[in-house]
Amino acid sequence: MTELKTIRCLIVDDEPPAREVIRRYVQDVPTLHLAGECANAVQALAALQQQPVDLIFLDIRMPQLDGTTFLKTLKNPPRVIFTTAYPEYALEGYELDVVDYLLKPVRFDRFLKAVNKAFPLGSQQTDAVNFTAPAVGQEEKKNESFVYFRADRKMQKVMLHEILYIESMKDYVKIVTTAGVIITKQSITSVEAMLSDKLFVRTHRSFIVAIDKIRSYTNELIEIDKAEIPIGKLYRNGVMKMLS
């Protein structure tokens, strides 16, 4: 297992709302670090000269210099994920060997998939954001699967088979495990995207539970250990389908 490293990200987009979305997503992923934000390609060039960057979220249509032209000017560019509202630019992006192409408005699950594509498990530069083993269904592999959460100023390793349930607490998330409780500043949606839907199910806007830890359930509640987890109306059909 290689050492967990931070992926330094640069956001380049002339639209402040678009930068805000990507900024929030970057902040929600513990292994990502926001190295800077730029409103145009000229600012981005200066930022790249000042500090190393591992990944650029690059808009295509910008004033002065568009994203594709800017990318062509870089001799040794970092990995690039295009973010744009215009799908007709996708082909040109792939011809430039970009990692992925995110169509605005960018969904978080699609964002996370692109990041994992840029830095897959076993990459020489960094470990993946999601450390879940791919062979779900094999007991020995499931028991080896884990994720990292930032807590107490360090990255803490959590084995998936130890997680009982996860609870949202406004800007924080509580991960309840058989070994104890971890509190991390992260959204529950970002945590959900890190977990396998074969092992976990979202039961409520504030709760995710480990399917194999469920002791009993009704249409309104799930019992895990000594806790009663609510089933929200919007999630009920999906939860019942999964459990049946």
Coordinates of N, CA and C in Angstrom, one line a residue:
M1 N 0.8 -1.2 0.0 CA 0.0 0.0 0.0 C 0.9 1.2 0.0
T2 N 0.7 2.1 -1.0 CA 1.5 3.3 -1.0 C 1.0 4.3 0.0
E3 N 1.8 5.3 0.3 CA 1.5 6.3 1.3 C 0.4 7.2 0.7
L4 N -0.6 7.5 1.5 CA -1.7 8.4 1.1 C -1.2 9.8 0.9
K5 N -1.4 10.4 -0.3 CA -0.9 11.7 -0.6 C -2.1 12.6 -1.0
T6 N -1.8 13.9 -0.9 CA -2.8 14.9 -1.2 C -2.7 15.3 -2.7
I7 N -3.9 15.3 -3.3 CA -4.0 15.8 -4.7 C -4.2 17.3 -4.8
R8 N -3.2 18.0 -5.3 CA -3.3 19.5 -5.4 C -4.1 19.9 -6.6
C9 N -5.2 20.6 -6.4 CA -6.2 20.9 -7.5 C -6.2 22.4 -7.8
L10 N -6.3 22.7 -9.1 CA -6.5 24.1 -9.5 C -7.8 24.2 -10.3
I11 N -8.6 25.2 -10.0 CA -9.9 25.4 -10.7 C -9.7 26.6 -11.6
V12 N -10.0 26.4 -12.9 CA -9.9 27.5 -13.8 C -11.3 27.6 -14.5
D13 N -12.0 28.7 -14.2 CA -13.3 28.9 -14.8 C -13.7 30.4 -14.6
D14 N -14.2 31.0 -15.7 CA -14.5 32.4 -15.6 C -15.9 32.7 -14.9
E15 N -16.6 31.7 -14.6 CA -17.9 31.8 -13.9 C -17.8 31.5 -12.4
P16 N -18.0 32.5 -11.5 CA -17.9 32.3 -10.1 C -18.8 31.2 -9.5
P17 N -20.1 31.0 -10.0 CA -20.9 29.9 -9.5 C -20.3 28.6 -9.8
A18 N -19.7 28.4 -11.0 CA -19.2 27.2 -11.4 C -17.9 26.8 -10.6
R19 N -17.1 27.9 -10.3 CA -16.0 27.6 -9.4 C -16.4 27.2 -8.0
E20 N -17.5 27.8 -7.6 CA -18.0 27.5 -6.2 C -18.4 26.0 -6.1
V21 N -19.0 25.5 -7.1 CA -19.5 24.1 -7.1 C -18.3 23.2 -7.0
I22 N -17.3 23.4 -7.9 CA -16.1 22.5 -7.8 C -15.3 22.7 -6.5
R23 N -15.2 24.0 -6.1 CA -14.6 24.2 -4.8 C -15.2 23.4 -3.7
R24 N -16.5 23.4 -3.6 CA -17.2 22.7 -2.5 C -17.0 21.2 -2.7
Y25 N -17.0 20.7 -3.9 CA -16.7 19.3 -4.1 C -15.3 18.9 -3.6
V26 N -14.3 19.7 -4.0 CA -12.9 19.5 -3.6 C -12.8 19.5 -2.1
Q27 N -13.5 20.4 -1.4 CA -13.4 20.5 0.0 C -14.1 19.3 0.7
D28 N -15.0 18.6 0.0 CA -15.7 17.5 0.6 C -14.9 16.2 0.5
V29 N -13.9 16.2 -0.3 CA -13.0 15.0 -0.5 C -11.7 15.1 0.3
P30 N -11.5 14.3 1.3 CA -10.3 14.5 2.2 C -9.0 14.5 1.5
T31 N -8.8 13.7 0.4 CA -7.5 13.6 -0.2 C -7.3 14.7 -1.3
L32 N -8.3 15.6 -1.5 CA -8.1 16.7 -2.4 C -7.7 18.0 -1.6
H33 N -6.8 18.8 -2.2 CA -6.4 20.1 -1.6 C -6.6 21.2 -2.7
L34 N -7.3 22.2 -2.4 CA -7.5 23.3 -3.3 C -6.2 24.2 -3.3
A35 N -5.5 24.1 -4.4 CA -4.2 24.9 -4.5 C -4.5 26.3 -5.0
G36 N -5.7 26.5 -5.7 CA -6.0 27.8 -6.1 C -7.2 27.9 -7.1
E37 N -7.7 29.1 -7.3 CA -8.8 29.3 -8.3 C -8.4 30.4 -9.2
C38 N -8.7 30.3 -10.5 CA -8.4 31.3 -11.5 C -9.6 31.6 -12.4
A39 N -9.8 32.8 -12.7 CA -10.9 33.2 -13.5 C -10.6 33.2 -15.0
N40 N -9.3 33.0 -15.4 CA -9.0 32.9 -16.8 C -7.7 32.2 -17.0
A41 N -7.3 31.9 -18.2 CA -6.1 31.1 -18.5 C -4.8 31.8 -18.1
V42 N -4.8 33.2 -18.2 CA -3.6 33.9 -17.9 C -3.3 33.8 -16.4
Q43 N -4.3 33.9 -15.6 CA -4.1 33.7 -14.1 C -3.7 32.2 -13.9
A44 N -4.2 31.3 -14.6 CA -3.9 29.9 -14.4 C -2.4 29.6 -14.7
L45 N -1.9 30.3 -15.8 CA -0.5 30.1 -16.2 C 0.4 30.6 -15.1
A46 N 0.0 31.8 -14.5 CA 0.8 32.3 -13.4 C 0.8 31.4 -12.2
A47 N -0.4 30.8 -11.9 CA -0.5 29.9 -10.7 C 0.4 28.7 -10.9
L48 N 0.4 28.2 -12.1 CA 1.2 27.0 -12.4 C 2.7 27.3 -12.3
Q49 N 3.1 28.5 -12.5 CA 4.5 28.9 -12.4 C 4.9 29.1 -10.9
Q50 N 3.9 29.3 -10.1 CA 4.2 29.6 -8.7 C 4.2 28.3 -7.8
Q51 N 3.5 27.3 -8.2 CA 3.4 26.1 -7.3 C 3.0 24.9 -8.2
P52 N 3.4 23.7 -7.8 CA 3.1 22.5 -8.5 C 1.6 22.1 -8.3
V53 N 1.0 21.6 -9.3 CA -0.4 21.2 -9.3 C -0.5 19.8 -9.9
D54 N -1.4 19.0 -9.3 CA -1.6 17.6 -9.8 C -2.7 17.5 -10.7
L55 N -3.7 18.3 -10.5 CA -5.0 18.2 -11.3 C -5.6 19.5 -11.6
I56 N -6.0 19.8 -12.8 CA -6.7 21.0 -13.2 C -8.1 20.7 -13.6
F57 N -9.1 21.4 -13.0 CA -10.5 21.4 -13.4 C -10.6 22.6 -14.4
L58 N -10.7 22.4 -15.6 CA -10.5 23.5 -16.6 C -11.7 23.7 -17.5
D59 N -12.3 24.9 -17.4 CA -13.4 25.3 -18.3 C -12.8 25.5 -19.7
I60 N -13.7 25.3 -20.7 CA -13.3 25.4 -22.1 C -13.5 26.8 -22.6
R61 N -14.8 27.3 -22.5 CA -15.1 28.6 -23.1 C -14.8 29.7 -22.1
M62 N -13.7 30.4 -22.3 CA -13.3 31.5 -21.4 C -12.9 32.7 -22.3
P63 N -12.9 33.9 -21.8 CA -12.5 35.0 -22.5 C -10.9 35.0 -22.7
Q64 N -10.4 35.8 -23.7 CA -9.0 35.9 -24.0 C -8.4 34.6 -24.5
L65 N -8.4 33.6 -23.7 CA -7.8 32.3 -24.2 C -8.7 31.1 -23.7
D66 N -9.2 30.3 -24.6 CA -10.1 29.2 -24.2 C -9.2 28.1 -23.6
G67 N -10.0 27.2 -23.0 CA -9.3 26.1 -22.2 C -8.5 25.2 -23.1
T68 N -9.0 24.8 -24.3 CA -8.2 23.9 -25.1 C -6.9 24.6 -25.7
T69 N -7.0 25.8 -26.0 CA -5.8 26.5 -26.5 C -4.8 26.7 -25.4
F70 N -5.3 27.0 -24.2 CA -4.4 27.1 -23.0 C -3.7 25.8 -22.8
L71 N -4.4 24.7 -22.8 CA -3.8 23.4 -22.6 C -2.7 23.1 -23.6
K72 N -2.9 23.5 -24.8 CA -1.9 23.3 -25.9 C -0.6 24.0 -25.6
T73 N -0.7 25.1 -24.9 CA 0.5 25.9 -24.6 C 1.4 25.3 -23.5
L74 N 0.8 24.4 -22.7 CA 1.6 23.8 -21.6 C 2.5 22.7 -22.1
K75 N 3.8 22.8 -21.8 CA 4.7 21.8 -22.2 C 4.5 20.5 -21.5
N76 N 4.4 20.5 -20.2 CA 4.2 19.3 -19.3 C 3.0 19.6 -18.4
P77 N 1.8 19.5 -19.0 CA 0.6 19.8 -18.2 C 0.3 18.7 -17.1
P78 N -0.3 19.1 -16.0 CA -0.8 18.1 -15.1 C -2.0 17.4 -15.6
R79 N -2.6 16.6 -14.9 CA -3.8 15.9 -15.4 C -4.9 16.9 -15.4
V80 N -5.8 16.8 -16.4 CA -6.8 17.8 -16.7 C -8.2 17.1 -16.8
I81 N -9.1 17.7 -16.1 CA -10.5 17.4 -16.3 C -11.3 18.6 -16.8
F82 N -11.9 18.5 -18.0 CA -12.6 19.6 -18.6 C -13.9 19.7 -17.9
T83 N -14.4 21.0 -17.6 CA -15.7 21.3 -17.1 C -16.3 22.3 -18.0
T84 N -17.4 22.0 -18.6 CA -18.1 22.9 -19.6 C -19.5 22.6 -19.7
A85 N -20.3 23.5 -20.2 CA -21.7 23.4 -20.5 C -21.9 23.0 -22.0
Y86 N -20.9 22.8 -22.7 CA -21.0 22.6 -24.2 C -20.4 21.2 -24.6
P87 N -21.3 20.2 -24.7 CA -20.9 18.9 -25.1 C -20.2 18.7 -26.4
E88 N -20.3 19.7 -27.3 CA -19.7 19.6 -28.6 C -18.2 19.7 -28.5
Y89 N -17.7 20.1 -27.4 CA -16.2 20.2 -27.2 C -15.6 18.9 -26.7
A90 N -16.4 17.9 -26.4 CA -15.9 16.7 -25.8 C -14.8 16.0 -26.7
L91 N -15.0 15.9 -28.0 CA -14.1 15.2 -28.9 C -12.7 15.8 -28.8
E92 N -12.7 17.2 -29.0 CA -11.5 17.9 -28.9 C -10.7 17.7 -27.6
G93 N -11.5 17.6 -26.5 CA -10.9 17.4 -25.2 C -10.2 16.1 -25.1
Y94 N -10.8 15.0 -25.6 CA -10.2 13.7 -25.6 C -9.0 13.6 -26.5
E95 N -9.0 14.4 -27.6 CA -7.9 14.4 -28.5 C -6.7 15.0 -27.8
L96 N -6.9 15.8 -26.8 CA -5.8 16.5 -26.1 C -5.4 15.6 -24.9
D97 N -6.0 14.4 -24.8 CA -5.6 13.4 -23.8 C -6.0 13.9 -22.4
V98 N -7.1 14.6 -22.2 CA -7.6 14.9 -20.9 C -8.1 13.7 -20.2
V99 N -8.2 13.7 -18.9 CA -8.6 12.6 -18.1 C -10.1 12.3 -18.3
D100 N -10.9 13.4 -18.2 CA -12.4 13.2 -18.3 C -13.0 14.5 -18.7
Y101 N -14.3 14.5 -18.9 CA -15.1 15.6 -19.4 C -16.4 15.7 -18.5
L102 N -16.5 16.7 -17.7 CA -17.6 16.9 -16.9 C -18.6 18.0 -17.5
L103 N -19.8 17.6 -17.7 CA -20.8 18.5 -18.2 C -21.5 19.2 -17.1
K104 N -21.6 20.6 -17.2 CA -22.3 21.4 -16.2 C -23.8 21.2 -16.4
P105 N -24.5 21.3 -15.3 CA -24.1 21.4 -13.9 C -23.5 20.0 -13.5
V106 N -22.3 20.1 -12.8 CA -21.6 18.9 -12.4 C -22.2 18.3 -11.2
R107 N -22.5 17.0 -11.3 CA -23.0 16.2 -10.2 C -21.8 15.7 -9.3
F108 N -22.0 15.6 -8.0 CA -20.9 15.1 -7.2 C -20.4 13.7 -7.5
D109 N -21.3 12.8 -7.8 CA -20.9 11.4 -8.1 C -20.1 11.4 -9.3
R110 N -20.5 12.2 -10.3 CA -19.7 12.2 -11.6 C -18.3 12.9 -11.4
F111 N -18.3 13.9 -10.5 CA -17.0 14.5 -10.1 C -16.1 13.5 -9.5
L112 N -16.6 12.7 -8.5 CA -15.8 11.8 -7.8 C -15.3 10.7 -8.8
K113 N -16.1 10.3 -9.7 CA -15.7 9.3 -10.7 C -14.5 9.8 -11.5
A114 N -14.6 11.0 -11.9 CA -13.5 11.6 -12.7 C -12.2 11.7 -11.9
V115 N -12.3 12.1 -10.7 CA -11.1 12.1 -9.8 C -10.5 10.8 -9.7
N116 N -11.3 9.8 -9.4 CA -10.8 8.4 -9.3 C -10.2 7.9 -10.6
K117 N -10.7 8.4 -11.7 CA -10.2 8.0 -13.0 C -8.8 8.7 -13.2
A118 N -8.6 9.9 -12.7 CA -7.4 10.6 -12.8 C -6.3 10.0 -11.9
F119 N -6.7 9.5 -10.7 CA -5.7 8.9 -9.8 C -6.3 7.6 -9.3
P120 N -6.2 6.6 -10.1 CA -6.7 5.2 -9.7 C -5.9 4.6 -8.6
L121 N -6.4 3.6 -8.0 CA -5.8 2.8 -6.9 C -4.5 2.2 -7.5
G122 N -3.4 2.5 -6.8 CA -2.1 2.0 -7.3 C -1.3 3.0 -8.2
S123 N -1.9 4.2 -8.4 CA -1.2 5.2 -9.1 C 0.2 5.5 -8.5
Q124 N 1.2 5.8 -9.3 CA 2.5 6.1 -8.7 C 2.5 7.5 -8.0
Q125 N 1.6 8.4 -8.4 CA 1.6 9.7 -7.8 C 0.8 9.8 -6.5
T126 N -0.3 9.0 -6.4 CA -1.2 9.1 -5.3 C -2.1 7.9 -5.2
D127 N -2.6 7.6 -4.0 CA -3.6 6.6 -3.9 C -5.0 7.2 -4.4
A128 N -5.9 6.3 -4.6 CA -7.2 6.8 -5.0 C -8.0 7.4 -3.9
V129 N -9.0 8.2 -4.2 CA -9.8 8.8 -3.2 C -10.6 7.8 -2.5
N130 N -11.1 6.8 -3.3 CA -11.9 5.7 -2.8 C -11.1 4.5 -2.7
F131 N -10.9 3.9 -1.6 CA -10.1 2.7 -1.4 C -10.9 1.4 -1.3
T132 N -12.1 1.4 -1.8 CA -12.9 0.2 -1.7 C -12.4 -0.8 -2.7
A133 N -12.2 -2.0 -2.3 CA -11.7 -3.0 -3.2 C -12.8 -3.3 -4.2
P134 N -12.3 -3.5 -5.5 CA -13.3 -3.7 -6.6 C -14.0 -5.0 -6.6
A135 N -13.5 -6.0 -6.0 CA -14.1 -7.4 -6.0 C -15.2 -7.5 -4.9
V136 N -16.2 -6.7 -5.0 CA -17.3 -6.8 -4.0 C -18.0 -8.2 -4.2
G137 N -18.3 -8.9 -3.0 CA -18.9 -10.2 -3.1 C -18.0 -11.3 -2.6
Q138 N -16.7 -11.0 -2.6 CA -15.7 -12.0 -2.1 C -15.5 -11.6 -0.6
E139 N -15.8 -12.4 0.3 CA -15.7 -12.1 1.7 C -14.3 -11.6 2.1
E140 N -13.3 -12.2 1.7 CA -12.0 -11.8 2.1 C -11.6 -10.4 1.5
K141 N -12.1 -10.1 0.3 CA -11.9 -8.8 -0.2 C -12.7 -7.7 0.5
K142 N -13.9 -8.1 0.8 CA -14.8 -7.1 1.5 C -14.2 -6.7 2.8
N143 N -13.6 -7.7 3.5 CA -13.0 -7.4 4.8 C -11.8 -6.6 4.8
E144 N -11.1 -6.5 3.6 CA -9.9 -5.8 3.4 C -10.2 -4.4 2.9
S145 N -11.5 -4.1 2.6 CA -11.8 -2.8 2.0 C -11.9 -1.7 3.1
F146 N -11.4 -0.5 2.7 CA -11.4 0.6 3.6 C -11.5 1.9 2.9
V147 N -11.8 3.0 3.7 CA -11.7 4.3 3.2 C -11.0 5.2 4.3
Y148 N -10.6 6.4 3.9 CA -9.9 7.3 4.8 C -10.9 8.5 5.1
F149 N -10.9 8.9 6.3 CA -11.6 10.1 6.7 C -10.7 11.1 7.5
R150 N -10.8 12.4 7.2 CA -10.0 13.3 8.0 C -10.6 13.6 9.3
A151 N -9.9 13.4 10.4 CA -10.4 13.6 11.7 C -9.2 13.8 12.7
D152 N -9.4 14.7 13.6 CA -8.3 15.0 14.6 C -7.0 15.4 13.9
R153 N -7.1 16.1 12.8 CA -6.0 16.6 12.0 C -5.1 15.6 11.4
K154 N -5.7 14.4 11.1 CA -5.0 13.3 10.4 C -6.0 12.5 9.6
M155 N -5.5 11.7 8.7 CA -6.4 10.8 7.9 C -6.5 9.5 8.7
Q156 N -7.7 9.1 9.0 CA -8.0 7.9 9.8 C -8.5 6.8 8.8
K157 N -8.0 5.7 8.9 CA -8.4 4.5 8.1 C -9.6 3.8 8.8
V158 N -10.6 3.6 8.0 CA -11.8 2.9 8.6 C -12.1 1.7 7.7
M159 N -12.2 0.5 8.3 CA -12.5 -0.7 7.5 C -14.0 -0.7 7.3
L160 N -14.4 -1.0 6.1 CA -15.8 -0.9 5.7 C -16.7 -1.9 6.5
H161 N -16.1 -3.1 6.8 CA -16.9 -4.1 7.5 C -17.1 -3.7 9.0
E162 N -16.4 -2.7 9.5 CA -16.6 -2.2 10.8 C -17.7 -1.1 10.9
I163 N -18.1 -0.5 9.8 CA -19.0 0.6 9.9 C -20.4 0.0 10.2
L164 N -21.1 0.6 11.2 CA -22.5 0.3 11.5 C -23.4 1.2 10.7
Y165 N -23.3 2.5 11.0 CA -24.1 3.5 10.2 C -23.4 4.9 10.2
I166 N -23.9 5.8 9.4 CA -23.3 7.1 9.2 C -24.4 8.1 9.4
E167 N -24.2 9.1 10.2 CA -25.2 10.1 10.5 C -24.7 11.5 10.1
S168 N -25.5 12.3 9.4 CA -25.2 13.7 9.1 C -25.5 14.6 10.2
M169 N -24.6 15.5 10.5 CA -24.8 16.5 11.6 C -24.4 17.9 11.0
K170 N -25.3 18.4 10.2 CA -25.1 19.7 9.5 C -23.8 19.6 8.7
D171 N -22.7 20.3 9.1 CA -21.5 20.4 8.3 C -20.6 19.2 8.6
Y172 N -21.0 18.3 9.5 CA -20.1 17.2 9.9 C -20.9 15.9 9.7
V173 N -20.1 14.8 9.7 CA -20.7 13.5 9.6 C -20.1 12.6 10.7
K174 N -21.0 11.8 11.3 CA -20.5 10.9 12.3 C -20.5 9.5 11.8
I175 N -19.4 8.8 11.8 CA -19.3 7.5 11.4 C -19.2 6.6 12.6
V176 N -20.2 5.8 12.8 CA -20.3 4.9 13.9 C -19.8 3.5 13.5
T177 N -18.8 3.0 14.2 CA -18.2 1.7 13.8 C -18.2 0.8 15.1
T178 N -17.8 -0.4 14.8 CA -17.7 -1.4 15.9 C -16.5 -1.0 16.8
A179 N -15.6 -0.2 16.3 CA -14.4 0.2 17.0 C -14.5 1.6 17.7
G180 N -15.6 2.3 17.4 CA -15.8 3.6 18.0 C -16.5 4.6 17.0
V181 N -16.4 5.9 17.3 CA -17.0 6.9 16.6 C -16.0 7.9 16.0
I182 N -16.2 8.3 14.7 CA -15.3 9.2 14.1 C -16.2 10.4 13.6
I183 N -15.7 11.6 13.9 CA -16.4 12.8 13.4 C -15.6 13.5 12.4
T184 N -16.1 13.8 11.2 CA -15.3 14.4 10.1 C -16.2 15.5 9.5
K185 N -15.5 16.6 9.1 CA -16.2 17.7 8.4 C -16.3 17.3 6.9
Q186 N -17.5 16.8 6.6 CA -17.7 16.3 5.2 C -19.2 16.1 5.1
S187 N -19.7 16.2 3.9 CA -21.2 16.0 3.6 C -21.5 14.6 3.5
I188 N -22.7 14.2 3.9 CA -23.1 12.8 3.8 C -23.2 12.3 2.4
T189 N -23.5 13.3 1.5 CA -23.6 12.9 0.1 C -22.2 12.5 -0.5
S190 N -21.1 13.2 0.0 CA -19.8 12.9 -0.4 C -19.4 11.5 0.1
V191 N -19.8 11.2 1.4 CA -19.5 9.9 2.0 C -20.2 8.8 1.2
E192 N -21.5 9.1 0.9 CA -22.3 8.1 0.1 C -21.6 7.7 -1.2
A193 N -21.0 8.7 -1.9 CA -20.4 8.4 -3.1 C -19.1 7.6 -3.0
M194 N -18.5 7.5 -1.8 CA -17.3 6.7 -1.6 C -17.6 5.3 -1.2
L195 N -18.9 5.0 -1.0 CA -19.3 3.6 -0.5 C -20.0 2.8 -1.6
S196 N -19.8 1.5 -1.5 CA -20.5 0.6 -2.4 C -21.9 0.5 -2.1
D197 N -22.8 0.6 -3.1 CA -24.2 0.4 -2.9 C -24.6 -1.0 -2.7
K198 N -23.6 -1.9 -2.8 CA -23.9 -3.3 -2.5 C -23.8 -3.6 -1.0
L199 N -23.1 -2.7 -0.3 CA -22.8 -2.9 1.1 C -23.6 -1.9 2.0
F200 N -23.9 -0.7 1.4 CA -24.6 0.3 2.2 C -25.8 0.9 1.5
V201 N -26.7 1.4 2.3 CA -28.0 2.0 1.7 C -28.3 3.3 2.4
R202 N -28.7 4.3 1.7 CA -29.1 5.5 2.2 C -30.6 5.4 2.6
T203 N -30.9 5.5 3.9 CA -32.2 5.3 4.4 C -33.0 6.6 4.7
H204 N -32.2 7.7 4.7 CA -32.8 9.0 5.2 C -31.8 10.1 4.7
R205 N -32.2 11.3 4.6 CA -31.3 12.4 4.2 C -30.2 12.5 5.1
S206 N -30.3 12.0 6.3 CA -29.3 12.1 7.4 C -28.6 10.8 7.8
F207 N -29.0 9.7 7.1 CA -28.5 8.4 7.5 C -28.1 7.5 6.4
I208 N -27.0 6.8 6.5 CA -26.6 5.7 5.7 C -26.3 4.5 6.6
V209 N -26.8 3.3 6.2 CA -26.5 2.1 7.1 C -25.8 1.0 6.3
A210 N -25.1 0.2 7.1 CA -24.4 -1.0 6.5 C -25.5 -2.1 6.5
I211 N -25.7 -2.6 5.3 CA -26.8 -3.6 5.1 C -26.6 -4.8 5.9
D212 N -25.4 -5.3 6.0 CA -25.2 -6.6 6.8 C -25.2 -6.4 8.3
K213 N -25.3 -5.1 8.8 CA -25.4 -4.9 10.2 C -26.9 -4.7 10.7
I214 N -27.8 -4.8 9.8 CA -29.2 -4.6 10.1 C -29.8 -5.8 10.9
R215 N -30.3 -5.6 12.1 CA -30.8 -6.6 12.9 C -32.3 -6.9 12.6
S216 N -33.0 -5.8 12.4 CA -34.5 -5.9 12.1 C -34.9 -4.6 11.5
Y217 N -36.1 -4.6 10.8 CA -36.6 -3.4 10.2 C -38.1 -3.4 10.1
T218 N -38.7 -2.2 10.0 CA -40.1 -2.0 9.7 C -40.1 -1.0 8.5
N219 N -41.3 -0.6 8.2 CA -41.4 0.4 7.1 C -40.9 1.8 7.5
E220 N -40.7 2.0 8.8 CA -40.3 3.3 9.3 C -38.9 3.3 10.0
L221 N -38.5 2.1 10.4 CA -37.2 2.1 11.2 C -36.3 0.9 10.9
I222 N -35.1 1.1 11.1 CA -34.1 0.0 11.0 C -33.3 0.0 12.3
E223 N -33.1 -1.2 12.8 CA -32.4 -1.4 14.1 C -31.0 -2.0 13.8
I224 N -30.0 -1.2 14.2 CA -28.7 -1.7 14.1 C -28.0 -1.5 15.5
D225 N -27.5 -2.6 16.0 CA -26.9 -2.6 17.4 C -28.0 -2.1 18.3
K226 N -27.8 -1.0 19.0 CA -28.8 -0.5 19.9 C -29.5 0.8 19.4
A227 N -29.2 1.1 18.1 CA -29.7 2.3 17.5 C -30.9 2.0 16.6
E228 N -31.8 3.0 16.6 CA -33.0 2.9 15.7 C -32.8 4.0 14.6
I229 N -32.6 3.6 13.4 CA -32.4 4.5 12.3 C -33.7 4.7 11.5
P230 N -34.1 6.0 11.3 CA -35.3 6.2 10.5 C -35.2 6.0 9.1
I231 N -36.3 5.6 8.5 CA -36.4 5.4 7.0 C -37.3 6.6 6.5
G232 N -36.7 7.5 5.7 CA -37.4 8.6 5.2 C -38.4 8.2 4.1
K233 N -39.4 9.0 3.9 CA -40.4 8.6 2.9 C -39.9 8.6 1.5
L234 N -38.9 9.5 1.2 CA -38.4 9.6 -0.1 C -37.4 8.4 -0.4
Y235 N -37.0 7.7 0.6 CA -36.0 6.6 0.5 C -36.7 5.3 0.7
R236 N -37.9 5.2 1.1 CA -38.6 4.0 1.6 C -38.6 2.9 0.5
N237 N -39.1 3.3 -0.7 CA -39.2 2.3 -1.8 C -37.9 1.7 -2.1
G238 N -36.8 2.5 -2.2 CA -35.5 2.0 -2.5 C -35.0 1.1 -1.4
V239 N -35.2 1.5 -0.2 CA -34.7 0.6 1.0 C -35.5 -0.7 1.0
M240 N -36.8 -0.7 0.9 CA -37.5 -1.9 0.9 C -37.2 -2.8 -0.2
K241 N -36.9 -2.3 -1.4 CA -36.5 -3.1 -2.5 C -35.1 -3.7 -2.3
M242 N -34.2 -3.0 -1.7 CA -32.9 -3.5 -1.4 C -33.0 -4.6 -0.3
L243 N -33.7 -4.4 0.7 CA -33.8 -5.4 1.8 C -34.6 -6.6 1.5
S244 N -35.5 -6.5 0.5 CA -36.3 -7.7 0.1 C -35.6 -8.5 -0.9

